[in-house]
Amino acid sequence: MIEVLFKRTTSLFTSIKEFSTRPDIADDCFLLASRCIRYCPQLFIPSAVFPALIDCAMIGITVQHREASNSVLTCLSDIFDLANSNKGEQYLSIRDSLIIPRGATITRILVAALTGALPNSRLETVAYALLALTRAYGMQALEWARESLSLIPLTAVKEVERSGFLQALSEAASGADVNTVILSVEELSDVCRRNRTVQEIVQGALKPLELNMVPVL
């Protein structure tokens, strides 16, 4: 029943436009997915629909609807935090086989969300998703973040600002206070949103809407 339900729902969301048109359905879908991941991963993670859900979530990260956006980001965080869920640890290899090939793209979309693709009010939720990803994948996730930041011209984000952000991620991945990351995220976000020209340069470099149109096979 779970597989049929999510197969039908994820088929509705093939672009960000569909998320914007049906935000209530997206909200309900990812709220339910989060609960499945937390409480019955044995029914959900090995299912054939799980890869489609991840691709669907990648498309929906930048949806502007607040509740739908929060549900998508929370679901991704739960996937990254799978080891903390009930019986989730035994399914980490399945998760990794799906997230690692998509990791660079997911990170790039999250960085875009932090730097202007989503409103400032979503920063904490996006930051937690990025932190969860970093804690799950360590140095690999830091490299994904470094690659994403390297796309942004130095005229928009200076090297010292990039380094500070990456250092905060590294410390958080090692168990430092999450507030360290939030503060660093806010600083990077402020730099990238300081005026419309800079924000357009950053989003033009990261191109989140182009990335989340094509699922990773």
Short mmCIF file of C-alpha atoms in Angstrom, two decimals:
data_model
loop_
_atom_site.label_atom_id
_atom_site.label_comp_id
_atom_site.label_asym_id
_atom_site.label_seq_id
_atom_site.Cartn_x
_atom_site.Cartn_y
_atom_site.Cartn_z
CA MET A 1 0.00 0.00 0.00
CA ILE A 2 2.85 2.37 0.87
CA GLU A 3 4.56 1.63 -2.43
CA VAL A 4 1.40 2.22 -4.47
CA LEU A 5 0.66 5.46 -2.63
CA PHE A 6 4.11 6.97 -3.07
CA LYS A 7 4.48 5.75 -6.64
CA ARG A 8 1.31 7.62 -7.55
CA THR A 9 2.22 10.73 -5.58
CA THR A 10 5.82 11.07 -6.78
CA SER A 11 4.65 10.71 -10.38
CA LEU A 12 2.74 13.98 -9.93
CA PHE A 13 5.90 15.98 -9.14
CA THR A 14 8.21 15.97 -12.14
CA SER A 15 9.11 19.67 -11.97
CA ILE A 16 9.10 22.55 -9.52
CA LYS A 17 5.96 23.83 -11.27
CA GLU A 18 4.00 20.78 -10.10
CA PHE A 19 5.16 21.37 -6.53
CA SER A 20 3.96 24.96 -6.74
CA THR A 21 0.62 23.86 -8.19
CA ARG A 22 -0.04 21.10 -5.61
CA PRO A 23 1.81 22.18 -2.45
CA ASP A 24 -0.71 20.57 -0.08
CA ILE A 25 -0.24 17.14 -1.66
CA ALA A 26 3.55 17.59 -1.57
CA ASP A 27 3.35 18.58 2.09
CA ASP A 28 1.30 15.50 3.02
CA CYS A 29 3.48 13.19 0.92
CA PHE A 30 6.75 14.18 2.55
CA LEU A 31 5.27 14.35 6.04
CA LEU A 32 4.17 10.73 5.62
CA ALA A 33 7.53 9.77 4.12
CA SER A 34 9.31 11.22 7.15
CA ARG A 35 7.20 9.16 9.51
CA CYS A 36 7.86 6.01 7.50
CA ILE A 37 11.60 6.66 7.60
CA ARG A 38 11.57 7.27 11.35
CA TYR A 39 9.25 4.50 12.49
CA CYS A 40 9.08 1.77 9.81
CA PRO A 41 12.16 2.04 7.57
CA GLN A 42 11.95 -1.71 6.91
CA LEU A 43 8.79 -1.11 4.87
CA PHE A 44 9.96 1.98 3.07
CA ILE A 45 13.72 2.11 2.46
CA PRO A 46 14.00 -1.20 0.54
CA SER A 47 10.92 -0.44 -1.56
CA ALA A 48 11.10 0.30 -5.27
CA VAL A 49 9.60 3.76 -4.69
CA PHE A 50 12.38 5.05 -2.40
CA PRO A 51 14.71 6.20 -5.24
CA ALA A 52 11.81 8.06 -6.86
CA LEU A 53 11.06 9.80 -3.57
CA ILE A 54 14.65 11.04 -3.31
CA ASP A 55 14.58 12.38 -6.86
CA CYS A 56 11.22 13.97 -6.14
CA ALA A 57 12.60 15.62 -3.01
CA MET A 58 15.51 17.05 -5.00
CA ILE A 59 13.02 18.69 -7.34
CA GLY A 60 11.01 20.13 -4.45
CA ILE A 61 13.78 21.62 -2.29
CA THR A 62 13.29 25.11 -3.70
CA VAL A 63 9.48 25.18 -3.73
CA GLN A 64 8.37 28.53 -2.32
CA HIS A 65 5.37 27.18 -0.38
CA ARG A 66 6.51 27.21 3.26
CA GLU A 67 4.87 24.01 4.55
CA ALA A 68 5.74 21.98 1.44
CA SER A 69 9.33 23.23 1.53
CA ASN A 70 9.70 22.39 5.22
CA SER A 71 8.30 18.90 4.70
CA VAL A 72 10.66 18.19 1.79
CA LEU A 73 13.69 19.44 3.72
CA THR A 74 12.70 17.56 6.89
CA CYS A 75 12.25 14.36 4.90
CA LEU A 76 15.73 14.74 3.40
CA SER A 77 17.15 15.35 6.87
CA ASP A 78 15.46 12.17 8.11
CA ILE A 79 17.01 10.24 5.22
CA PHE A 80 20.46 11.60 6.07
CA ASP A 81 19.83 10.85 9.77
CA LEU A 82 18.63 7.32 9.03
CA ALA A 83 21.05 5.77 11.51
CA ASN A 84 19.12 7.53 14.29
CA SER A 85 15.75 6.06 13.33
CA ASN A 86 14.19 2.85 14.61
CA LYS A 87 16.07 -0.06 12.95
CA GLY A 88 17.38 2.38 10.34
CA GLU A 89 21.07 1.50 10.64
CA GLN A 90 20.68 -1.79 8.77
CA TYR A 91 19.46 0.12 5.69
CA LEU A 92 22.35 2.56 5.44
CA SER A 93 23.87 0.74 2.47
CA ILE A 94 20.65 1.22 0.49
CA ARG A 95 20.54 4.89 1.44
CA ASP A 96 24.18 5.39 0.54
CA SER A 97 23.80 3.73 -2.86
CA LEU A 98 21.19 6.36 -3.69
CA ILE A 99 22.50 9.47 -1.93
CA ILE A 100 26.19 9.27 -2.84
CA PRO A 101 25.63 9.47 -6.64
CA ARG A 102 23.25 12.39 -6.02
CA GLY A 103 25.26 14.01 -3.23
CA ALA A 104 26.99 16.73 -5.22
CA THR A 105 23.70 17.80 -6.81
CA ILE A 106 21.76 17.73 -3.53
CA THR A 107 24.46 19.82 -1.87
CA ARG A 108 24.47 22.34 -4.69
CA ILE A 109 20.70 22.77 -4.48
CA LEU A 110 20.89 23.17 -0.69
CA VAL A 111 23.64 25.80 -1.03
CA ALA A 112 21.50 27.59 -3.60
CA ALA A 113 18.57 27.47 -1.17
CA LEU A 114 20.75 29.00 1.55
CA THR A 115 22.01 31.76 -0.69
CA GLY A 116 18.78 33.07 -2.19
CA ALA A 117 16.65 30.37 -3.82
CA LEU A 118 14.54 30.20 -0.64
CA PRO A 119 13.54 33.02 1.74
CA ASN A 120 15.62 33.86 4.80
CA SER A 121 12.92 32.34 7.00
CA ARG A 122 13.89 28.83 5.78
CA LEU A 123 17.58 29.13 6.64
CA GLU A 124 17.47 27.03 9.79
CA THR A 125 15.61 24.14 8.11
CA VAL A 126 17.96 24.18 5.11
CA ALA A 127 20.99 24.45 7.39
CA TYR A 128 19.91 21.40 9.35
CA ALA A 129 19.50 19.37 6.15
CA LEU A 130 23.00 20.36 5.05
CA LEU A 131 24.35 19.57 8.51
CA ALA A 132 22.66 16.15 8.52
CA LEU A 133 24.15 15.42 5.10
CA THR A 134 27.59 16.47 6.33
CA ARG A 135 27.37 14.36 9.48
CA ALA A 136 26.33 11.35 7.42
CA TYR A 137 29.03 11.66 4.75
CA GLY A 138 31.85 13.57 6.42
CA MET A 139 34.71 14.62 4.15
CA GLN A 140 32.81 13.56 1.06
CA ALA A 141 30.01 16.00 1.90
CA LEU A 142 32.55 18.75 2.60
CA GLU A 143 34.00 18.19 -0.85
CA TRP A 144 30.52 18.46 -2.35
CA ALA A 145 30.06 21.77 -0.52
CA ARG A 146 33.49 22.99 -1.67
CA GLU A 147 32.62 22.14 -5.28
CA SER A 148 29.35 24.07 -5.01
CA LEU A 149 31.00 27.16 -3.54
CA SER A 150 33.73 27.08 -6.19
CA LEU A 151 31.07 27.76 -8.84
CA ILE A 152 30.28 31.15 -7.28
CA PRO A 153 32.48 33.98 -8.62
CA LEU A 154 34.89 35.57 -6.16
CA THR A 155 33.25 38.91 -6.89
CA ALA A 156 30.19 37.59 -5.04
CA VAL A 157 31.74 35.47 -2.29
CA LYS A 158 35.34 35.98 -1.20
CA GLU A 159 37.69 33.13 -0.39
CA VAL A 160 37.70 33.94 3.32
CA GLU A 161 33.89 33.70 3.39
CA ARG A 162 33.95 30.32 1.64
CA SER A 163 36.62 29.03 4.00
CA GLY A 164 34.69 30.15 7.07
CA PHE A 165 31.56 28.36 5.91
CA LEU A 166 33.42 25.14 5.12
CA GLN A 167 35.26 25.27 8.43
CA ALA A 168 31.96 25.58 10.30
CA LEU A 169 30.55 22.59 8.40
CA SER A 170 33.66 20.58 9.19
CA GLU A 171 33.44 21.39 12.90
CA ALA A 172 29.73 20.57 13.01
CA ALA A 173 30.36 17.25 11.28
CA SER A 174 32.81 16.46 14.06
CA GLY A 175 30.21 17.15 16.72
CA ALA A 176 30.50 20.90 17.33
CA ASP A 177 27.49 22.97 18.36
CA VAL A 178 24.88 23.25 15.60
CA ASN A 179 24.66 26.98 16.34
CA THR A 180 28.12 27.32 14.81
CA VAL A 181 26.73 26.19 11.50
CA ILE A 182 23.61 28.35 11.77
CA LEU A 183 25.73 31.44 12.38
CA SER A 184 28.00 30.60 9.44
CA VAL A 185 24.98 29.94 7.21
CA GLU A 186 23.48 33.28 8.14
CA GLU A 187 26.75 35.04 7.32
CA LEU A 188 27.05 33.35 3.93
CA SER A 189 23.39 34.01 3.20
CA ASP A 190 23.75 37.70 4.05
CA VAL A 191 26.76 38.01 1.78
CA CYS A 192 24.96 36.36 -1.12
CA ARG A 193 21.75 38.38 -0.61
CA ARG A 194 23.39 41.77 0.02
CA ASN A 195 21.90 43.16 -3.16
CA ARG A 196 19.90 41.93 -6.12
CA THR A 197 22.86 41.87 -8.50
CA VAL A 198 24.92 39.62 -6.23
CA GLN A 199 21.98 37.33 -5.59
CA GLU A 200 21.41 36.94 -9.34
CA ILE A 201 25.11 36.18 -9.87
CA VAL A 202 25.04 33.48 -7.17
CA GLN A 203 21.83 31.84 -8.37
CA GLY A 204 23.01 32.08 -11.98
CA ALA A 205 26.17 30.20 -11.01
CA LEU A 206 24.44 27.48 -8.99
CA LYS A 207 21.41 27.07 -11.32
CA PRO A 208 19.22 25.11 -8.86
CA LEU A 209 16.15 25.10 -11.09
CA GLU A 210 18.11 23.47 -13.90
CA LEU A 211 19.63 20.88 -11.58
CA ASN A 212 16.38 19.75 -10.03
CA MET A 213 14.62 19.16 -13.34
CA VAL A 214 16.58 16.03 -14.26
CA PRO A 215 16.57 13.01 -11.92
CA VAL A 216 19.86 11.17 -11.39
CA LEU A 217 19.67 7.65 -12.79
#
